[in-house]
Tab-separated table of C-alpha atoms (C1' of nucleotides) in Angstrom:
chain	number	residue	atom	x	y	z
A	7	UNK	CA	-203.887	-52.348	18.029
A	8	UNK	CA	-207.411	-52.624	20.511
A	9	UNK	CA	-204.515	-50.920	22.935
A	10	UNK	CA	-204.405	-48.014	20.706
A	11	UNK	CA	-207.764	-47.577	20.156
A	12	UNK	CA	-208.715	-47.173	24.045
A	13	UNK	CA	-205.879	-45.155	24.484
A	14	UNK	CA	-206.354	-42.197	22.293
A	15	UNK	CA	-210.062	-42.154	22.760
A	16	UNK	CA	-209.070	-41.502	26.976
A	17	UNK	CA	-206.052	-39.419	25.781
A	18	UNK	CA	-208.471	-37.129	23.315
A	19	UNK	CA	-211.153	-36.587	26.272
A	20	UNK	CA	-208.723	-35.899	28.978
A	21	UNK	CA	-207.489	-32.890	26.946
A	22	UNK	CA	-211.246	-31.938	25.711
A	23	UNK	CA	-210.792	-32.931	21.967
A	24	UNK	CA	-213.580	-34.595	20.628
A	25	UNK	CA	-213.086	-38.588	19.179
A	26	UNK	CA	-214.586	-38.114	15.681
A	27	UNK	CA	-214.875	-40.956	13.090
A	28	UNK	CA	-212.475	-39.325	10.876
A	29	UNK	CA	-209.954	-39.368	13.556
A	30	UNK	CA	-210.470	-42.860	13.978
A	31	UNK	CA	-210.379	-43.996	10.583
A	32	UNK	CA	-207.260	-42.618	9.956
A	33	UNK	CA	-205.401	-43.864	13.248
A	34	UNK	CA	-207.055	-47.025	12.236
A	35	UNK	CA	-205.421	-46.716	8.949
A	36	UNK	CA	-202.159	-45.947	10.249
A	37	UNK	CA	-202.882	-48.959	12.634
A	38	UNK	CA	-203.853	-51.159	9.443
A	39	UNK	CA	-200.592	-49.868	8.031
A	40	UNK	CA	-198.665	-51.723	10.342
A	41	UNK	CA	-198.260	-48.902	12.171
A	42	UNK	CA	-195.740	-46.669	9.371
A	43	UNK	CA	-197.769	-45.132	6.686
A	44	UNK	CA	-197.371	-41.891	4.537
A	45	UNK	CA	-200.369	-39.425	4.130
A	46	UNK	CA	-200.732	-41.174	0.411
A	47	UNK	CA	-200.965	-44.168	1.577
A	48	UNK	CA	-203.593	-43.683	4.533
A	49	UNK	CA	-205.821	-41.458	1.774
A	50	UNK	CA	-205.821	-44.343	-0.486
A	51	UNK	CA	-206.953	-46.486	1.583
A	52	UNK	CA	-209.636	-44.437	4.101
A	53	UNK	CA	-210.807	-43.239	0.362
A	54	UNK	CA	-211.480	-46.951	-0.721
A	55	UNK	CA	-213.982	-47.195	2.178
A	56	UNK	CA	-217.508	-45.913	1.558
A	57	UNK	CA	-217.897	-42.979	4.081
A	58	UNK	CA	-215.150	-40.582	1.637
A	59	UNK	CA	-212.907	-37.750	3.534
A	60	UNK	CA	-211.929	-34.725	3.029
A	61	UNK	CA	-207.841	-34.512	1.531
A	62	UNK	CA	-207.621	-31.529	3.575
A	63	UNK	CA	-209.040	-33.206	6.175
A	64	UNK	CA	-206.049	-36.223	5.987
A	65	UNK	CA	-203.613	-32.850	6.449
A	66	UNK	CA	-204.893	-31.627	9.356
A	67	UNK	CA	-205.744	-34.536	11.360
A	68	UNK	CA	-202.507	-35.988	10.727
A	69	UNK	CA	-200.724	-32.229	12.237
A	70	UNK	CA	-203.379	-32.874	14.580
A	71	UNK	CA	-202.303	-36.055	15.860
A	72	UNK	CA	-198.798	-35.455	15.339
A	73	UNK	CA	-199.394	-32.294	17.983
A	74	UNK	CA	-200.915	-34.297	20.317
A	75	UNK	CA	-198.328	-36.738	20.208
A	76	UNK	CA	-200.326	-39.764	19.266
A	77	UNK	CA	-198.575	-40.027	16.283
A	78	UNK	CA	-194.989	-39.124	14.871
A	79	UNK	CA	-193.662	-37.914	11.452
A	80	UNK	CA	-190.617	-38.449	9.883
A	81	UNK	CA	-189.091	-37.736	6.593
A	82	UNK	CA	-187.235	-40.304	4.390
A	83	UNK	CA	-186.412	-38.466	0.730
A	84	UNK	CA	-189.143	-35.799	0.961
A	85	UNK	CA	-191.772	-37.945	2.069
A	86	UNK	CA	-193.208	-37.581	5.417
A	87	UNK	CA	-193.995	-41.051	6.726
A	88	UNK	CA	-196.449	-41.530	10.160
A	89	UNK	CA	-195.936	-44.047	12.786
A	90	UNK	CA	-198.248	-44.648	16.001
A	91	UNK	CA	-196.106	-42.487	18.659
A	92	UNK	CA	-193.931	-44.743	21.627
A	93	UNK	CA	-193.232	-47.369	19.726
A	94	UNK	CA	-189.906	-49.512	20.636
A	95	UNK	CA	-187.040	-47.566	19.418
A	96	UNK	CA	-186.012	-48.642	15.672
A	97	UNK	CA	-184.103	-47.852	12.500
A	98	UNK	CA	-185.260	-47.970	8.694
A	99	UNK	CA	-182.883	-49.140	6.282
A	100	UNK	CA	-184.262	-48.278	3.033
A	101	UNK	CA	-183.148	-49.556	-0.247
A	102	UNK	CA	-182.290	-47.161	-3.086
A	103	UNK	CA	-182.863	-49.813	-5.655
A	104	UNK	CA	-186.386	-51.019	-4.713
A	105	UNK	CA	-187.451	-49.044	-2.048
A	106	UNK	CA	-188.352	-51.211	0.826
A	107	UNK	CA	-188.086	-50.131	4.206
A	108	UNK	CA	-186.450	-53.178	6.780
A	109	UNK	CA	-185.879	-52.118	10.137
A	110	UNK	CA	-182.766	-52.470	12.221
A	111	UNK	CA	-181.737	-53.366	15.357
A	112	UNK	CA	-181.404	-50.770	18.080
A	113	UNK	CA	-178.207	-51.667	19.619
A	114	UNK	CA	-176.136	-50.619	16.634
A	115	UNK	CA	-177.449	-47.253	16.339
A	116	UNK	CA	-177.224	-46.822	20.124
A	117	UNK	CA	-173.574	-47.444	19.993
A	118	UNK	CA	-172.950	-45.112	17.420
A	119	UNK	CA	-174.824	-42.304	18.990
A	120	UNK	CA	-172.633	-42.725	22.041
A	121	UNK	CA	-169.175	-42.844	19.835
A	122	UNK	CA	-170.867	-39.765	18.298
A	123	UNK	CA	-171.428	-37.710	21.066
A	124	UNK	CA	-168.107	-38.100	22.742
A	125	UNK	CA	-166.182	-37.736	19.508
A	126	UNK	CA	-168.040	-34.350	18.404
A	127	UNK	CA	-170.104	-33.394	21.375
A	128	UNK	CA	-173.797	-34.084	18.800
A	129	UNK	CA	-176.647	-35.763	20.672
A	130	UNK	CA	-177.832	-38.411	17.701
A	131	UNK	CA	-181.628	-38.674	17.894
A	132	UNK	CA	-181.089	-42.675	18.641
A	133	UNK	CA	-185.073	-43.427	18.243
A	134	UNK	CA	-185.539	-42.683	14.813
A	135	UNK	CA	-182.488	-43.225	12.492
A	136	UNK	CA	-182.597	-44.262	8.843
A	137	UNK	CA	-179.734	-45.588	6.494
A	138	UNK	CA	-180.013	-45.534	2.820
A	139	UNK	CA	-178.370	-48.327	0.612
A	140	UNK	CA	-179.122	-51.825	-0.875
A	141	UNK	CA	-180.969	-54.207	0.485
A	142	UNK	CA	-179.333	-57.585	0.071
A	143	UNK	CA	-181.440	-59.200	-2.823
A	144	UNK	CA	-180.733	-55.637	-5.075
A	145	UNK	CA	-177.067	-56.070	-4.110
A	146	UNK	CA	-176.614	-59.342	-5.149
A	147	UNK	CA	-178.315	-58.672	-8.675
A	148	UNK	CA	-176.306	-55.777	-8.703
A	149	UNK	CA	-173.418	-57.579	-8.384
A	150	UNK	CA	-174.280	-60.602	-10.669
A	151	UNK	CA	-175.135	-58.283	-13.402
A	152	UNK	CA	-171.471	-56.754	-12.716
A	153	UNK	CA	-169.881	-59.999	-13.215
A	154	UNK	CA	-171.374	-60.753	-16.343
A	155	UNK	CA	-170.065	-57.453	-18.084
A	156	UNK	CA	-166.462	-58.776	-17.431
A	157	UNK	CA	-167.117	-61.671	-19.678
B	24	UNK	CA	-162.128	-23.288	-6.010
B	25	UNK	CA	-160.041	-22.113	-8.879
B	26	UNK	CA	-159.562	-25.576	-9.629
B	27	UNK	CA	-162.937	-26.521	-10.246
B	28	UNK	CA	-163.481	-23.197	-12.027
B	29	UNK	CA	-161.122	-24.995	-14.422
B	30	UNK	CA	-162.690	-27.913	-14.369
B	31	UNK	CA	-166.269	-27.886	-15.006
B	32	UNK	CA	-165.724	-25.403	-18.045
B	33	UNK	CA	-163.596	-28.138	-19.727
B	34	UNK	CA	-165.683	-30.817	-18.916
B	35	UNK	CA	-168.847	-29.007	-20.117
B	36	UNK	CA	-166.744	-28.377	-23.306
B	37	UNK	CA	-165.787	-31.955	-24.114
B	38	UNK	CA	-169.220	-33.120	-24.227
B	39	UNK	CA	-170.638	-30.124	-26.218
B	40	UNK	CA	-172.331	-28.234	-23.927
B	41	UNK	CA	-172.355	-24.365	-22.983
B	42	UNK	CA	-170.428	-22.860	-20.353
B	43	UNK	CA	-172.812	-19.478	-19.998
B	44	UNK	CA	-172.328	-17.265	-17.506
B	45	UNK	CA	-175.987	-18.563	-15.477
B	46	UNK	CA	-173.944	-21.712	-15.106
B	47	UNK	CA	-170.920	-19.787	-14.019
B	48	UNK	CA	-173.168	-17.893	-11.438
B	49	UNK	CA	-174.735	-20.872	-10.007
B	50	UNK	CA	-171.455	-23.020	-9.483
B	51	UNK	CA	-169.647	-20.548	-7.754
B	52	UNK	CA	-172.484	-19.940	-5.465
B	53	UNK	CA	-172.777	-23.022	-4.469
B	54	UNK	CA	-168.498	-23.107	-4.328
B	55	UNK	CA	-169.086	-19.949	-2.045
B	56	UNK	CA	-171.496	-21.787	0.077
B	57	UNK	CA	-168.863	-24.079	1.333
B	58	UNK	CA	-169.934	-26.286	-1.425
B	59	UNK	CA	-173.340	-27.467	0.432
B	60	UNK	CA	-176.202	-25.295	-0.277
B	61	UNK	CA	-179.332	-25.463	-1.222
B	62	UNK	CA	-182.097	-24.260	-4.171
B	63	UNK	CA	-183.020	-21.398	-1.812
B	64	UNK	CA	-179.734	-20.427	-1.059
B	65	UNK	CA	-178.451	-20.442	-4.314
B	66	UNK	CA	-181.500	-18.556	-5.107
B	67	UNK	CA	-180.760	-15.955	-2.794
B	68	UNK	CA	-177.401	-15.647	-3.000
B	69	UNK	CA	-177.677	-15.236	-6.952
B	70	UNK	CA	-180.945	-12.662	-6.776
B	71	UNK	CA	-178.664	-10.503	-4.710
B	72	UNK	CA	-176.403	-9.951	-7.146
B	73	UNK	CA	-176.950	-7.295	-9.931
B	74	UNK	CA	-177.604	-9.433	-13.186
B	75	UNK	CA	-180.858	-11.210	-11.967
B	76	UNK	CA	-181.609	-15.013	-13.257
B	77	UNK	CA	-184.462	-16.837	-13.568
B	78	UNK	CA	-185.734	-18.792	-10.715
B	79	UNK	CA	-186.786	-21.749	-13.565
B	80	UNK	CA	-182.781	-21.337	-14.553
B	81	UNK	CA	-181.820	-21.781	-10.759
B	82	UNK	CA	-184.009	-25.166	-11.213
B	83	UNK	CA	-182.876	-26.487	-14.636
B	84	UNK	CA	-179.145	-25.393	-13.901
B	85	UNK	CA	-178.929	-27.694	-10.946
B	86	UNK	CA	-180.292	-30.515	-12.429
B	87	UNK	CA	-178.156	-30.125	-15.185
B	88	UNK	CA	-175.075	-30.067	-13.148
B	89	UNK	CA	-176.449	-32.784	-11.303
B	90	UNK	CA	-177.192	-35.070	-14.353
B	91	UNK	CA	-173.365	-34.226	-15.429
B	92	UNK	CA	-172.322	-35.017	-12.187
B	93	UNK	CA	-170.568	-31.360	-11.482
B	94	UNK	CA	-172.234	-31.386	-8.106
B	95	UNK	CA	-174.518	-34.236	-6.056
B	96	UNK	CA	-177.847	-33.951	-4.759
B	97	UNK	CA	-178.852	-35.091	-1.557
B	98	UNK	CA	-182.535	-34.882	0.591
B	99	UNK	CA	-182.364	-34.149	4.500
B	100	UNK	CA	-185.785	-33.296	5.866
B	101	UNK	CA	-187.181	-32.855	2.504
B	102	UNK	CA	-185.111	-30.305	1.430
B	103	UNK	CA	-182.257	-30.892	-1.271
B	104	UNK	CA	-179.049	-30.109	-0.387
B	105	UNK	CA	-176.701	-29.465	-3.507
B	106	UNK	CA	-172.522	-29.826	-3.298
B	107	UNK	CA	-169.681	-30.026	-5.726
B	108	UNK	CA	-169.236	-33.640	-6.359
B	109	UNK	CA	-166.175	-35.900	-5.579
B	110	UNK	CA	-165.443	-34.454	-1.989
B	111	UNK	CA	-163.995	-36.434	0.336
B	112	UNK	CA	-166.553	-38.888	2.389
B	113	UNK	CA	-168.125	-37.427	4.913
B	114	UNK	CA	-171.334	-37.335	6.740
B	115	UNK	CA	-173.692	-34.763	8.242
B	116	UNK	CA	-174.977	-33.865	11.942
B	117	UNK	CA	-178.134	-31.727	11.691
B	118	UNK	CA	-179.350	-30.393	14.505
B	119	UNK	CA	-183.204	-30.132	14.775
B	120	UNK	CA	-182.967	-27.149	16.957
B	121	UNK	CA	-181.165	-24.785	15.801
B	122	UNK	CA	-180.838	-26.182	11.931
B	123	UNK	CA	-177.224	-26.033	11.583
B	124	UNK	CA	-175.436	-28.668	9.970
B	125	UNK	CA	-171.870	-29.844	11.087
B	126	UNK	CA	-169.897	-32.829	9.377
B	127	UNK	CA	-168.628	-35.957	11.157
B	128	UNK	CA	-165.238	-38.210	10.320
B	129	UNK	CA	-166.258	-41.332	7.941
B	130	UNK	CA	-164.344	-43.859	10.041
B	131	UNK	CA	-167.363	-44.278	12.597
B	132	UNK	CA	-169.921	-44.413	9.938
B	133	UNK	CA	-167.566	-47.079	7.867
B	134	UNK	CA	-167.706	-49.334	11.080
B	135	UNK	CA	-171.441	-48.744	11.098
B	136	UNK	CA	-171.975	-49.616	7.641
B	137	UNK	CA	-169.586	-53.122	8.218
B	138	UNK	CA	-171.349	-54.191	11.103
B	139	UNK	CA	-174.836	-53.140	9.404
B	140	UNK	CA	-173.627	-55.139	6.443
B	141	UNK	CA	-172.742	-58.057	8.769
B	142	UNK	CA	-175.885	-58.574	10.779
B	143	UNK	CA	-178.495	-57.311	8.498
B	144	UNK	CA	-177.030	-58.345	4.844
B	145	UNK	CA	-177.858	-54.644	3.955
B	146	UNK	CA	-175.416	-52.527	2.037
B	147	UNK	CA	-175.447	-48.937	3.547
B	148	UNK	CA	-174.439	-46.277	1.473
B	149	UNK	CA	-171.865	-44.718	3.802
B	150	UNK	CA	-170.737	-42.076	1.552
B	151	UNK	CA	-173.582	-39.669	2.677
B	152	UNK	CA	-175.440	-40.102	5.837
B	153	UNK	CA	-176.995	-37.453	8.274
B	154	UNK	CA	-177.629	-37.845	11.492
B	155	UNK	CA	-180.445	-35.934	13.262
B	156	UNK	CA	-180.829	-34.579	17.040
B	157	UNK	CA	-178.897	-31.792	18.741
B	158	UNK	CA	-175.482	-30.130	18.397
B	159	UNK	CA	-173.819	-29.086	22.045
B	160	UNK	CA	-174.779	-25.674	22.101
B	161	UNK	CA	-178.321	-26.720	21.736
B	162	UNK	CA	-178.449	-29.382	23.598
B	163	UNK	CA	-176.809	-27.378	26.817
B	164	UNK	CA	-179.065	-24.891	26.453
B	165	UNK	CA	-182.107	-27.312	26.913
B	166	UNK	CA	-180.179	-28.858	29.824
B	167	UNK	CA	-180.065	-25.831	31.128
B	168	UNK	CA	-183.826	-24.916	30.867
B	169	UNK	CA	-184.803	-28.168	32.376
B	170	UNK	CA	-182.859	-27.860	35.810
B	171	UNK	CA	-184.172	-24.002	36.258
B	172	UNK	CA	-187.859	-25.912	35.678
B	173	UNK	CA	-186.875	-28.411	38.723
B	174	UNK	CA	-185.897	-25.882	41.439
C	26	DA	C1'	-175.160	-19.689	-38.633
C	27	DT	C1'	-176.594	-23.297	-35.487
C	28	DT	C1'	-179.004	-24.780	-31.787
C	29	DA	C1'	-178.223	-24.894	-26.519
C	30	DC	C1'	-180.086	-22.148	-23.236
C	31	DT	C1'	-182.724	-18.510	-21.191
C	32	DG	C1'	-186.636	-15.596	-19.546
C	33	DC	C1'	-190.884	-15.354	-19.180
C	34	DA	C1'	-195.522	-16.956	-17.976
C	35	DA	C1'	-198.487	-20.277	-17.669
C	36	DA	C1'	-199.935	-24.972	-16.420
C	37	DG	C1'	-199.415	-28.044	-12.973
C	38	DG	C1'	-199.550	-30.542	-8.358
C	39	DA	C1'	-199.271	-30.619	-3.196
C	40	DT	C1'	-200.259	-28.266	0.919
C	41	DT	C1'	-203.105	-24.706	3.336
C	42	DT	C1'	-206.605	-21.616	4.807
C	43	DG	C1'	-211.348	-18.919	5.416
C	44	DC	C1'	-215.597	-19.657	5.695
C	45	DA	C1'	-220.546	-21.863	6.371
C	46	DT	C1'	-222.061	-26.183	7.985
C	47	DG	C1'	-222.511	-29.975	10.552
C	48	DT	C1'	-221.811	-32.617	14.976
C	49	DG	C1'	-219.695	-34.656	19.413
C	50	DA	C1'	-219.689	-33.505	24.091
D	9	DT	C1'	-226.464	-25.845	22.810
D	10	DC	C1'	-222.165	-25.031	21.253
D	11	DA	C1'	-217.387	-24.622	20.237
D	12	DC	C1'	-214.872	-27.935	17.937
D	13	DA	C1'	-214.429	-30.373	13.246
D	14	DT	C1'	-214.966	-31.039	8.823
D	15	DG	C1'	-216.207	-30.097	3.803
D	16	DC	C1'	-215.677	-27.522	-0.015
D	17	DA	C1'	-213.319	-24.380	-2.686
D	18	DA	C1'	-210.318	-20.857	-3.510
D	19	DA	C1'	-205.585	-19.582	-2.297
D	20	DT	C1'	-200.624	-20.469	-1.790
D	21	DC	C1'	-196.275	-22.304	-2.748
D	22	DC	C1'	-193.126	-25.020	-5.238
D	23	DT	C1'	-191.689	-26.406	-9.395
D	24	DT	C1'	-191.855	-27.924	-14.195
D	25	DT	C1'	-192.720	-27.210	-18.922
D	26	DG	C1'	-194.030	-24.748	-23.544
D	27	DC	C1'	-192.438	-21.137	-26.591
D	28	DA	C1'	-190.200	-17.250	-28.294
D	29	DG	C1'	-186.130	-14.636	-28.192
D	30	DT	C1'	-181.036	-14.392	-27.351
D	31	DA	C1'	-176.255	-15.650	-27.106
D	32	DA	C1'	-172.397	-19.362	-26.517
D	33	DT	C1'	-169.897	-21.858	-30.217
DNA sequence: ATTACTGCAAAGGATTTGCATGTGA
DNA sequence: TCACATGCAAATCCTTTGCAGTAAT
């Protein structure tokens, strides 16, 4: 993530904003989480470290970084997730049973986007689509339970 | 929506619950909204009418109706929408500019679901998918603004 | 007559904001 | 130095809950 590190410092400077330890800490926390986190996760991750950081600052900083387009925000199930901006388009498969989030290749969604555009005239944002359902493991468990019941 | 009216009265009776004016009012409000509303919309719609209804009751009643499976709840962008249960599968196209929600035919999503299952082993809930983007009108406006800038 | 439901008001939790202080440039 | 950022605490917003009174059956 060193690429990000250099990059954001520069971007903040350019626009006349300050590079504070709080902003660095929070960006690091997002990167450490694999570039995909919630405010709550940032909070606990950072709070675990020594120099305590105010909760209001986390809110303000995330909003600031979003406005700066260094990170992007997206909603899944009422929770806001934050990611480092400018990643390759990818999509989320959210398991309703275990909550796990996996990724889906872009091609399928790109095709869907094209179809929707043709049929409905609607331009789907195909850089961040979230689909809900059940992951393979949870689905198998559910099936087994069902067939056990039938006997 | 008379079909719903008769139906839910009966369903509540069967299970020993009461048919109160508040519950009727709220169900009516959801139907009046075309079977697709938010708590806030129910509240203003109902509040506009004369016999004022408590906000806590709206919360409790929506949760109650959901537990009774007379309505279903779904989240889009952190807002919970409620619809009459048992409608035909359909999907939502949410415009990020004007907020308007339009519907999408089931076939496209069903196909996507099949593809995702094959490729990723993930079973998409294909009964309520929400896609974000821009509706035709807002997209046209945005395009026009862009080309105007270039001149 | 019961007791499920509602209204009210207070509690609770998450997020935002005003203001004084601190600090990066 | 000096405006931008932060910390703190209070304010605000949304939602839930306890309790006493009301009304559906």
